[in-house]
Amino acid sequence: STSCDSAAAATEDGAGAVESEEGEKAVAEETQLAKEPSEVEDWYTLQQTDRKVSTIASAKEQRIEFDHTHTQFMLPSACQKLKQSFHDRVLFPIEISRTLKDGGEYAYEKKYHGLAQLNIRGIAEEDVTFLSVRCPIGPHNDFDTPTVEEVEAMPEDQQEDEERLHDGTAANPYLLAETYVHIEIRMQVPLSPKPPPPPAPLPLVRDIIPKRQAVPIYVKEHSGVDRFRQDIKAVLAELQELFNDRSVPLDPNASQEAIDARRTQLLCYLSETGKMHEFKAKLKQSVAMMIREQFKQPGNLGGQSPETQKMISDLNAVLKDEINALLYSEFPAKKLAGDQDTEPLQLMLDKEKRLAEEAEINLDYGKATMHLNRRVVAVPKDPQLWYDLGSVVVRSGDIAKAQECFREAVTVDPAHVASLLAYGILMTIRDKFSEADKYFKESVSASPAHVLAWSCAVLFYDLESRDLERRTALKQMDTAQKKEKNPAGKVTKRSPYIRASQLCLEMGSTQMVEKAMTQELHRMGDSEELQVTLGRAYLMNRQFEKCRQHLQTALQLEKKSTVSMTLIGHSHYMENRWPDHRADMPLPPYKEAMAFYDKALSTKPPNTEVLQYIRLARIQIAIKKIAEAADTLKKCINMQPSATAWLGRAIALTMQEDYDRAEEALQEAVILDDHNAEVWGMTAIVALHQSTADGGLYQPKADEAVRAINRALKGGLGTKETFPTSEFILQQAGNMFLKIGNYDSSAASLRRALTTAQGNEAIFSLNKSLAECCAALNDVPSMIEAHRKCGELATTKADWEIAVRALIKTTEHQSKAQSKKYSELLKKDVWTQGLALP
């Protein structure tokens, strides 16, 4: 196909009431290949002349722009004829004429009848698809000037002064004005395709004859560990450069607060600019090489099998050891007198234990088990780590796995009393009394002066009604208690039965707790601590009425028993299923739990614990007491900082529209737990609020929100949230991405929310937003399904009609039969709530 754009400079007098018409073709002698027009000044030679014109100067002169494009398909025969005409040096004429707009007679028509003859042979050159031609316009063969009578017959406003040459002949206006025409031709396929490259030359004989193989030069290959170290050093150098560029030098005597502030500043910058992702991409190849070398596995460790999880934990420990070693070598610390090195392994163990305790507070035993399992993988020969893991697994309800953990602890250290006792208690729960007897005897044999071991033995023999052995164990318990001293060097006065009951509580043995408290009642009489212990046991066993009975008894014994008040609050909290509450569920009863929590905190001395603060704040956020929730979580953070507490505070500050402080809270949460999906989801929401704070769209914050929501989705963010509000985090993010036009992130968030959403109202709202998003993405099948779900879940006739009309409009071009069905439903007015749509 060819395309022709024409533009010509106007004559100097420039009549305004005329039109120009393009003729057939044009002719000239010179051709010129041209590149695409640009803003740089270029000079071109006009065909048939030596005159050069400037692209910038010609743009400023008077000219007529035809703005005409002609596109034509050429058959192979036409192309061949065109090539033949080029070969015969045929020129192509362009005629320029001037007439009145109303079509009347125009005396100067022949005077302004111009002709340009173009040479366009350049378009036939090899592999040429674009040609630009500039050719002067001259008089046509019928050029003539009007007679005096013809001029007088014209209106005065159309009469022109005739210009004459020195010999008295009439002057041509195109020649006087040096008018030229500019034609551009584009070919979709070149007329003369580029010839194929010549065949490769035949190989030389010396290249055909094989040569003797050269002796290989030994080059030592870098191992995965060496490459990982090099990559870490490069990342450290870049981090140091970034840190020095973005801030003033840090005072060597700066306080810890200043150092933490500088650290937070750098982490925020890395997160906002995407540098963190770049560093991870740099380390990816060397880590994959280490996996292949050390674990004999491919670079991608997919799957969730125990072997894979163990391998990932081992790899994590190896990588952390290498990184810590490099950090110590690159940044040697100045040692002061009396200072001791902090073992990086111990820091890792403490961090994983903290995260496990935080997960257990949120009743996420799977996550708690994962963190404690990492500690065991890092130090498999520490029996206490196996005991900690087994204790959490017991509370999660997996008795079989807990047995394995305690058995492993005993294998590592046969004299580890806590693991021996825990295993014996588990055997008692499973009615395997012979095995339990064996482990209780091993515990007292391993530590004959251990009061807790003898007290558990007393409870076991009492449970089995073995009176003689119980009496013997009781004497040993009393003897050991008299000799036992606390760290201050004084004799321990706390009842051994109370201590034994704490261990039985951890193992979930309510029966042994009851036996212990029975012995305590006979020995010391009734007490607040006894009743509180029984209350804890029944709370763990979800016997809420019995739990509150014992706790009320404790309050009668001690009116200011704030521990009892807190536990009563926990019983109401658990009984009303607050841990299962979600944004798409109706609000559970909360007044009783909230009243006892407040009472425990207001009574002096108050009972303060992290679990109480977190649960109280969860209720306050759900009932929209935002200021009180923010204050509660601030107290919790002051007591024990955690990612959960910072997350709740960020949610409260976001609901108060204090986005800057919410961002700071989320940064603290990321520092404490960078794998928390809810934290990344809220980071996306806060960044989206900040991106539209001024009414426009601040793109860097929008990009930060995209990175954060991708991290949240990768981390498994769902609809079960620590601090549920009126909408899911995914729902809020999806709606906000929809508003700013990021439909991909919006659709991903809304679809993830729909996978686990349960409430009909929430599902209706999510599908409504998803339908709008799919419309923008032109995803018609998903849009139809979303509208259909909206119609089925509509609670009002108006919503149902909107959904059905949307289905009619959407299916109109997909299936007219389906669209007709929806139209008939709308006409029949058959709506009932929950009506299934075809």
Coordinates of C-alpha atoms in Angstrom, one line a residue, residues 27 29 59 101 140 150 241 244 317 322 350 366 423 459 476-477 620 678 681 697 786:
V27 CA 7.2 14.4 -12.5
E29 CA 14.4 14.7 -12.4
A59 CA 7.6 25.5 8.4
K101 CA -15.9 27.6 -3.3
H140 CA 0.6 24.3 -16.7
E150 CA -13.1 39.2 -17.9
E241 CA 27.4 4.0 49.6
N244 CA 26.6 7.7 53.2
A317 CA 20.8 -21.4 58.8
E322 CA 27.7 -16.8 56.1
D350 CA 15.6 -15.4 70.4
G366 CA 0.9 -23.5 62.7
Y423 CA 6.3 -37.3 78.0
L459 CA 0.1 -36.9 91.4
Q476 CA 11.0 -37.4 98.9
M477 CA 9.1 -34.3 97.7
Q620 CA -12.2 -1.9 70.4
E678 CA -1.2 -8.4 57.1
G681 CA -1.4 -5.5 53.1
L697 CA -2.0 10.6 42.1
A786 CA -19.4 -11.6 38.9

